[in-house]
XYZ file of C-alpha atoms in Angstrom:
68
model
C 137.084 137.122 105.908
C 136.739 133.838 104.959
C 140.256 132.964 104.474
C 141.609 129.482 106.148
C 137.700 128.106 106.099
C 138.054 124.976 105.410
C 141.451 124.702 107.046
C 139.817 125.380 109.948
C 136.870 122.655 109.329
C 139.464 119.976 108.300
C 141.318 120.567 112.095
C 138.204 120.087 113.871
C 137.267 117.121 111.713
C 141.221 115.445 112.205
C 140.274 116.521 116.470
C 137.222 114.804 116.564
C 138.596 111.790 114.449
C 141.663 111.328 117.031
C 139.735 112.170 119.944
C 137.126 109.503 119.312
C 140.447 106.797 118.309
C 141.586 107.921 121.932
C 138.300 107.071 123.466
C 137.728 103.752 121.514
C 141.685 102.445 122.228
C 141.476 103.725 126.377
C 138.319 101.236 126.148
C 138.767 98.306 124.721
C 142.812 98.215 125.583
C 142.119 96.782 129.135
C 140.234 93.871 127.514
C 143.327 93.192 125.258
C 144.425 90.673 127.563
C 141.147 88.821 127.911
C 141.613 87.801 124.350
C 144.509 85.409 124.734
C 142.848 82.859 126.151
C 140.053 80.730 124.148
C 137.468 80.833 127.170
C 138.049 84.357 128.392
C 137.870 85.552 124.379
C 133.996 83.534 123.254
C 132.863 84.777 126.706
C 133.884 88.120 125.856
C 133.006 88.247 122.644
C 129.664 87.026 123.301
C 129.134 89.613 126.009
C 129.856 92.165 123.500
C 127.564 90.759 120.568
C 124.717 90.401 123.678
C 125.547 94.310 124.523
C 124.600 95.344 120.806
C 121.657 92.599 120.174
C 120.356 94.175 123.540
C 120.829 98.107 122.542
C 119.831 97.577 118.941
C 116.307 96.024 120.252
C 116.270 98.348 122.878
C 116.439 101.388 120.631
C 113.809 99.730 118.035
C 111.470 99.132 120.626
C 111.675 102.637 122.346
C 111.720 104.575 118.770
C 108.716 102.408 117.231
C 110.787 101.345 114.290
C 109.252 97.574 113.586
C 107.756 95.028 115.516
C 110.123 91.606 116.615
């Protein structure tokens, strides 16, 4: 009955692993070329850091977690 478990759970686990790589390189690939030039790459990078200060707060204010 229970023969090829964990088989099984290891190809879902290696789907979800390259399905998520997929996602992550379809993302960030167009902003590849944004990092070849010194301006273009702080702005971007600092628009990215701003993204996850913002979320981060966000989330701790919404779920109660501590006070800023």
């Amino acid at each position: 009955m229970f023969d090829g478990f964990w088989d099984n759970i290891l190809r879902y686990f290696r789907y979800f692993i390259t399905t998520l790589l997929g996602v992550l390189l379809n993302t960030f690939a167009p902003l590849a070329p944004l990092f070849k030039n010194p301006v273009t790459s702080i702005a971007v990078f600092g628009l990215i850091l701003g993204s996850l200060v913002f979320v981060t707060l966000t989330l701790r204010a919404m779920l109660g977690l501590s006070t800023v």
